[in-house]
mmCIF file of C-alpha atoms in Angstrom:
data_model
loop_
_atom_site.group_PDB
_atom_site.id
_atom_site.type_symbol
_atom_site.label_atom_id
_atom_site.label_comp_id
_atom_site.label_asym_id
_atom_site.label_seq_id
_atom_site.Cartn_x
_atom_site.Cartn_y
_atom_site.Cartn_z
ATOM 1 C CA ALA A 1 -120.232 -17.104 -204.996
ATOM 2 C CA GLN A 2 -117.762 -18.276 -206.870
ATOM 3 C CA THR A 3 -114.833 -19.364 -206.160
ATOM 4 C CA VAL A 4 -111.213 -19.541 -207.626
ATOM 5 C CA THR A 5 -108.423 -22.439 -206.880
ATOM 6 C CA GLN A 6 -104.650 -22.211 -207.570
ATOM 7 C CA SER A 7 -103.575 -26.041 -206.612
ATOM 8 C CA GLN A 8 -99.569 -24.913 -206.764
ATOM 9 C CA PRO A 9 -98.614 -22.178 -204.221
ATOM 10 C CA GLU A 10 -95.015 -22.602 -205.542
ATOM 11 C CA MET A 11 -93.083 -23.632 -208.876
ATOM 12 C CA SER A 12 -89.895 -23.531 -210.227
ATOM 13 C CA VAL A 13 -88.600 -23.792 -213.718
ATOM 14 C CA GLN A 14 -85.210 -23.814 -215.637
ATOM 15 C CA GLU A 15 -84.830 -20.911 -218.296
ATOM 16 C CA ALA A 16 -85.952 -21.975 -221.856
ATOM 17 C CA GLU A 17 -88.099 -24.754 -220.491
ATOM 18 C CA THR A 18 -91.795 -24.710 -220.555
ATOM 19 C CA VAL A 19 -93.969 -24.710 -217.352
ATOM 20 C CA THR A 20 -97.679 -24.913 -216.788
ATOM 21 C CA LEU A 21 -99.573 -23.366 -214.210
ATOM 22 C CA SER A 22 -102.888 -24.825 -212.828
ATOM 23 C CA CYS A 23 -106.182 -23.027 -212.247
ATOM 24 C CA THR A 24 -109.628 -24.351 -211.599
ATOM 25 C CA TYR A 25 -112.857 -22.302 -210.931
ATOM 26 C CA ASP A 26 -116.341 -22.716 -209.677
ATOM 27 C CA THR A 27 -119.619 -20.938 -211.230
ATOM 28 C CA SER A 28 -123.195 -22.266 -212.233
ATOM 29 C CA GLU A 29 -122.990 -19.221 -214.772
ATOM 30 C CA ASN A 30 -122.460 -19.863 -218.575
ATOM 31 C CA ASN A 31 -121.137 -16.387 -219.797
ATOM 32 C CA TYR A 32 -117.936 -15.090 -218.011
ATOM 33 C CA TYR A 33 -114.092 -14.170 -218.450
ATOM 34 C CA LEU A 34 -110.894 -15.946 -217.257
ATOM 35 C CA PHE A 35 -107.654 -13.902 -216.613
ATOM 36 C CA TRP A 36 -104.066 -14.606 -216.381
ATOM 37 C CA TYR A 37 -102.397 -11.630 -213.997
ATOM 38 C CA LYS A 38 -98.647 -11.910 -213.712
ATOM 39 C CA GLN A 39 -97.422 -9.597 -210.248
ATOM 40 C CA PRO A 40 -93.293 -9.637 -210.539
ATOM 41 C CA PRO A 41 -91.478 -7.904 -207.598
ATOM 42 C CA SER A 42 -92.342 -4.466 -208.634
ATOM 43 C CA ARG A 43 -95.947 -5.545 -207.272
ATOM 44 C CA GLN A 44 -97.354 -4.031 -210.646
ATOM 45 C CA MET A 45 -100.398 -5.747 -211.597
ATOM 46 C CA ILE A 46 -100.143 -6.873 -215.545
ATOM 47 C CA LEU A 47 -103.000 -8.566 -217.316
ATOM 48 C CA VAL A 48 -100.682 -11.890 -218.939
ATOM 49 C CA ILE A 49 -103.714 -13.049 -220.961
ATOM 50 C CA ARG A 50 -107.631 -13.760 -220.969
ATOM 51 C CA GLN A 51 -110.238 -15.907 -222.041
ATOM 52 C CA GLU A 52 -113.722 -15.502 -223.162
ATOM 53 C CA ALA A 53 -116.028 -18.689 -221.703
ATOM 54 C CA TYR A 54 -117.763 -18.116 -225.270
ATOM 55 C CA LYS A 55 -114.714 -19.181 -227.015
ATOM 56 C CA GLN A 56 -113.868 -22.562 -227.639
ATOM 57 C CA GLN A 57 -110.303 -21.136 -228.966
ATOM 58 C CA ASN A 58 -107.732 -21.491 -226.150
ATOM 59 C CA ALA A 59 -106.105 -18.174 -226.020
ATOM 60 C CA THR A 60 -102.454 -17.101 -226.896
ATOM 61 C CA GLU A 61 -100.010 -14.058 -226.302
ATOM 62 C CA ASN A 62 -96.860 -14.988 -227.770
ATOM 63 C CA ARG A 63 -94.951 -17.315 -225.145
ATOM 64 C CA PHE A 64 -98.091 -17.747 -223.172
ATOM 65 C CA SER A 65 -101.209 -19.908 -223.986
ATOM 66 C CA VAL A 66 -104.074 -21.400 -221.956
ATOM 67 C CA ASN A 67 -105.781 -24.753 -221.793
ATOM 68 C CA PHE A 68 -109.618 -23.653 -221.019
ATOM 69 C CA GLN A 69 -111.518 -26.849 -220.375
ATOM 70 C CA LYS A 70 -114.830 -24.905 -219.651
ATOM 71 C CA ALA A 71 -116.412 -28.432 -218.410
ATOM 72 C CA ALA A 72 -113.896 -29.570 -216.252
ATOM 73 C CA LYS A 73 -114.161 -25.623 -215.089
ATOM 74 C CA SER A 74 -110.206 -25.462 -215.731
ATOM 75 C CA PHE A 75 -107.956 -22.770 -216.831
ATOM 76 C CA SER A 76 -104.157 -23.397 -216.860
ATOM 77 C CA LEU A 77 -101.741 -21.381 -218.301
ATOM 78 C CA LYS A 78 -98.570 -22.940 -220.415
ATOM 79 C CA ILE A 79 -95.522 -20.347 -220.374
ATOM 80 C CA SER A 80 -93.127 -20.980 -222.869
ATOM 81 C CA ASP A 81 -89.834 -20.775 -223.319
ATOM 82 C CA SER A 82 -89.017 -19.258 -219.956
ATOM 83 C CA GLN A 83 -87.217 -16.508 -219.301
ATOM 84 C CA LEU A 84 -85.870 -14.952 -215.871
ATOM 85 C CA GLY A 85 -88.219 -11.984 -216.542
ATOM 86 C CA ASP A 86 -91.367 -14.157 -215.955
ATOM 87 C CA THR A 87 -90.398 -14.558 -212.163
ATOM 88 C CA ALA A 88 -93.406 -13.596 -210.737
ATOM 89 C CA MET A 89 -96.821 -14.378 -208.866
ATOM 90 C CA TYR A 90 -99.166 -15.533 -211.183
ATOM 91 C CA PHE A 91 -102.918 -15.075 -210.208
ATOM 92 C CA CYS A 92 -105.862 -16.336 -212.108
ATOM 93 C CA ALA A 93 -109.310 -14.347 -211.937
ATOM 94 C CA PHE A 94 -112.548 -14.778 -212.825
ATOM 95 C CA ILE A 95 -115.748 -12.527 -213.384
ATOM 96 C CA HIS A 96 -118.849 -13.144 -214.905
ATOM 97 C CA GLU A 97 -120.163 -11.042 -217.933
ATOM 98 C CA GLY A 98 -122.757 -9.005 -216.263
ATOM 99 C CA ASN A 99 -124.609 -9.182 -212.632
ATOM 100 C CA SER A 100 -125.683 -12.233 -212.523
ATOM 101 C CA GLY A 101 -125.607 -14.760 -209.748
ATOM 102 C CA GLY A 102 -125.380 -12.121 -207.210
ATOM 103 C CA SER A 103 -121.875 -11.668 -208.558
ATOM 104 C CA ASN A 104 -122.168 -7.681 -208.947
ATOM 105 C CA TYR A 105 -119.543 -7.329 -211.134
ATOM 106 C CA LYS A 106 -116.766 -8.638 -209.009
ATOM 107 C CA LEU A 107 -113.151 -9.775 -209.991
ATOM 108 C CA THR A 108 -112.664 -12.795 -208.262
ATOM 109 C CA PHE A 109 -108.962 -13.852 -207.633
ATOM 110 C CA GLY A 110 -107.095 -17.085 -206.526
ATOM 111 C CA LYS A 111 -104.402 -17.535 -203.983
ATOM 112 C CA GLY A 112 -101.683 -17.378 -206.551
ATOM 113 C CA THR A 113 -98.983 -19.171 -207.809
ATOM 114 C CA LEU A 114 -95.446 -18.164 -207.315
ATOM 115 C CA LEU A 115 -93.454 -18.795 -209.996
ATOM 116 C CA THR A 116 -89.204 -18.613 -210.078
ATOM 117 C CA VAL A 117 -87.438 -18.950 -213.087
ATOM 118 C CA ASN A 118 -84.012 -20.364 -212.713
ATOM 119 C CA PRO A 119 -80.760 -19.538 -215.292
ATOM 120 C CA ASP B 1 -97.988 8.224 -219.048
ATOM 121 C CA THR B 2 -99.149 6.803 -216.189
ATOM 122 C CA ALA B 3 -102.648 5.446 -216.726
ATOM 123 C CA VAL B 4 -103.480 4.537 -213.069
ATOM 124 C CA SER B 5 -101.631 6.829 -210.115
ATOM 125 C CA GLN B 6 -101.870 6.122 -206.395
ATOM 126 C CA THR B 7 -99.986 8.613 -204.105
ATOM 127 C CA PRO B 8 -98.424 7.846 -201.586
ATOM 128 C CA LYS B 9 -96.821 4.621 -202.829
ATOM 129 C CA TYR B 10 -95.635 3.948 -199.183
ATOM 130 C CA LEU B 11 -97.445 4.869 -195.968
ATOM 131 C CA VAL B 12 -96.386 4.384 -192.322
ATOM 132 C CA THR B 13 -98.380 5.095 -189.486
ATOM 133 C CA GLN B 14 -99.338 4.493 -185.828
ATOM 134 C CA MET B 15 -102.455 2.859 -184.788
ATOM 135 C CA GLY B 16 -105.489 4.713 -184.030
ATOM 136 C CA ASN B 17 -104.311 7.375 -186.939
ATOM 137 C CA ASP B 18 -106.932 8.593 -189.891
ATOM 138 C CA LYS B 19 -105.164 8.539 -193.388
ATOM 139 C CA SER B 20 -106.021 8.410 -197.162
ATOM 140 C CA ILE B 21 -104.747 7.359 -200.169
ATOM 141 C CA LYS B 22 -105.666 9.077 -203.403
ATOM 142 C CA CYS B 23 -106.261 7.213 -206.914
ATOM 143 C CA GLU B 24 -106.111 9.180 -210.663
ATOM 144 C CA GLN B 25 -106.615 7.277 -213.827
ATOM 145 C CA ASN B 26 -106.415 8.977 -217.100
ATOM 146 C CA LEU B 27 -107.991 6.540 -219.275
ATOM 147 C CA GLY B 28 -111.658 7.896 -219.559
ATOM 148 C CA HIS B 29 -113.091 4.730 -217.714
ATOM 149 C CA ASP B 30 -116.191 5.271 -215.724
ATOM 150 C CA THR B 31 -115.366 2.509 -213.398
ATOM 151 C CA MET B 32 -112.765 2.332 -210.561
ATOM 152 C CA TYR B 33 -111.767 0.123 -207.673
ATOM 153 C CA TRP B 34 -110.144 -0.592 -204.600
ATOM 154 C CA TYR B 35 -108.662 -3.969 -203.468
ATOM 155 C CA LYS B 36 -106.609 -4.987 -200.655
ATOM 156 C CA GLN B 37 -103.783 -7.579 -201.066
ATOM 157 C CA ASP B 38 -102.898 -9.309 -197.453
ATOM 158 C CA SER B 39 -99.383 -10.719 -196.242
ATOM 159 C CA LYS B 40 -100.134 -13.890 -198.067
ATOM 160 C CA LYS B 41 -100.584 -12.127 -201.027
ATOM 161 C CA PHE B 42 -104.436 -12.624 -201.532
ATOM 162 C CA LEU B 43 -106.092 -10.349 -203.404
ATOM 163 C CA LYS B 44 -110.009 -9.348 -202.731
ATOM 164 C CA ILE B 45 -112.270 -6.179 -203.996
ATOM 165 C CA MET B 46 -113.229 -3.774 -200.867
ATOM 166 C CA PHE B 47 -115.451 -1.101 -203.454
ATOM 167 C CA SER B 48 -116.122 -0.689 -207.055
ATOM 168 C CA TYR B 49 -117.817 2.953 -208.393
ATOM 169 C CA ASN B 50 -119.262 3.281 -211.329
ATOM 170 C CA ASN B 51 -119.913 7.016 -212.901
ATOM 171 C CA LYS B 52 -119.109 7.828 -209.213
ATOM 172 C CA GLU B 53 -121.627 5.760 -207.710
ATOM 173 C CA LEU B 54 -121.249 2.876 -205.298
ATOM 174 C CA ILE B 55 -121.597 -0.570 -207.079
ATOM 175 C CA ILE B 56 -119.421 -2.994 -204.604
ATOM 176 C CA ASN B 57 -118.918 -2.330 -200.813
ATOM 177 C CA GLU B 58 -117.460 -5.867 -199.916
ATOM 178 C CA THR B 59 -118.043 -6.424 -196.299
ATOM 179 C CA VAL B 60 -115.470 -3.677 -195.641
ATOM 180 C CA PRO B 61 -115.430 -2.306 -191.827
ATOM 181 C CA ASN B 62 -117.054 1.235 -191.564
ATOM 182 C CA ARG B 63 -113.672 2.854 -191.010
ATOM 183 C CA PHE B 64 -113.239 2.785 -194.821
ATOM 184 C CA SER B 65 -114.697 5.423 -196.474
ATOM 185 C CA PRO B 66 -114.182 5.928 -200.507
ATOM 186 C CA LYS B 67 -114.928 8.984 -202.216
ATOM 187 C CA SER B 68 -115.218 9.564 -205.690
ATOM 188 C CA PRO B 69 -115.279 13.075 -206.368
ATOM 189 C CA ASP B 70 -115.392 12.882 -209.927
ATOM 190 C CA LYS B 71 -114.794 9.644 -212.652
ATOM 191 C CA ALA B 72 -111.357 9.844 -212.771
ATOM 192 C CA HIS B 73 -110.891 9.950 -209.276
ATOM 193 C CA LEU B 74 -110.982 7.577 -206.695
ATOM 194 C CA ASN B 75 -110.222 8.011 -202.702
ATOM 195 C CA LEU B 76 -109.780 5.612 -199.798
ATOM 196 C CA HIS B 77 -109.988 7.410 -196.368
ATOM 197 C CA ILE B 78 -109.494 5.219 -193.679
ATOM 198 C CA ASN B 79 -110.046 5.935 -189.978
ATOM 199 C CA SER B 80 -108.781 4.583 -186.820
ATOM 200 C CA LEU B 81 -106.240 2.618 -188.225
ATOM 201 C CA GLU B 82 -105.692 -1.197 -186.938
ATOM 202 C CA LEU B 83 -102.425 -3.285 -187.186
ATOM 203 C CA GLY B 84 -104.695 -5.650 -189.523
ATOM 204 C CA ASP B 85 -105.157 -2.846 -191.634
ATOM 205 C CA SER B 86 -101.656 -3.331 -192.955
ATOM 206 C CA ALA B 87 -101.724 -4.592 -196.727
ATOM 207 C CA VAL B 88 -100.927 -3.280 -199.868
ATOM 208 C CA TYR B 89 -104.236 -1.420 -201.435
ATOM 209 C CA PHE B 90 -104.514 -1.435 -205.180
ATOM 210 C CA CYS B 91 -106.365 1.084 -206.921
ATOM 211 C CA ALA B 92 -107.968 0.120 -210.380
ATOM 212 C CA SER B 93 -109.948 0.980 -213.319
ATOM 213 C CA SER B 94 -112.062 -0.310 -216.128
ATOM 214 C CA LEU B 95 -114.021 1.132 -219.129
ATOM 215 C CA GLY B 96 -117.261 -0.225 -217.424
ATOM 216 C CA LEU B 97 -118.650 -2.492 -215.410
ATOM 217 C CA ALA B 98 -119.522 -5.494 -217.764
ATOM 218 C CA GLY B 99 -116.579 -8.435 -217.286
ATOM 219 C CA TYR B 100 -115.070 -8.065 -220.547
ATOM 220 C CA ASN B 101 -113.559 -5.065 -219.757
ATOM 221 C CA GLU B 102 -110.097 -5.374 -218.728
ATOM 222 C CA GLN B 103 -109.003 -3.811 -215.339
ATOM 223 C CA PHE B 104 -105.692 -1.461 -215.271
ATOM 224 C CA PHE B 105 -104.047 -1.663 -211.739
ATOM 225 C CA GLY B 106 -102.250 1.309 -210.045
ATOM 226 C CA PRO B 107 -98.877 0.565 -208.575
ATOM 227 C CA GLY B 108 -100.236 -0.071 -205.108
ATOM 228 C CA THR B 109 -99.747 1.646 -201.842
ATOM 229 C CA ARG B 110 -98.081 -0.407 -198.809
ATOM 230 C CA LEU B 111 -99.588 0.659 -195.730
ATOM 231 C CA THR B 112 -97.666 -0.236 -192.507
ATOM 232 C CA VAL B 113 -99.666 0.255 -189.287
ATOM 233 C CA LEU B 114 -97.631 0.300 -186.557
#
């Protein structure tokens, strides 16, 4: 079964600075997708960024970028120019491309990292 | 224009009661899900339906019964509520089952069992 590990339960950063959240995962499959979701205090789950495993280029969405290291099974999220509105729980998530490895199309989440942006 | 909506947003009830949470999506998606987020914020899938067919049943107690009357709705009925059922329940939907399809989440329902 696939697992997703976020080793940093909590992190803090000063406004306008850069922070990196780490995520590692475990799978024996070759085709899969990785996601970072944000959950602010409002509780809404918001997709921040996604990465296709077959793409070597790291995904970027404005101030958010990832460092995808397929061999190391690592998928970190970098937030540049942190803003107060970035304060949230961040979840790394993984899903196989299809019904492979007995995954049954299951999106698996890490335990989350609580990021606080300080003024 | 709410994409995935859930009712109610908050639910407080006594142990032993039966309650339902409703979910509707207006995105035209074929696949819908229920997730449970516990007090430690851990999010785990409970069920998924594709075209009204049950795909995932993630070792959830029989007291939980999902019902999909049509592709746009996936309701969750819980019998004989227990203290441990207190959590936030999220509904989600996606275009299809394949991994590349983004899942869109509803606002969550906070269930408190007293």
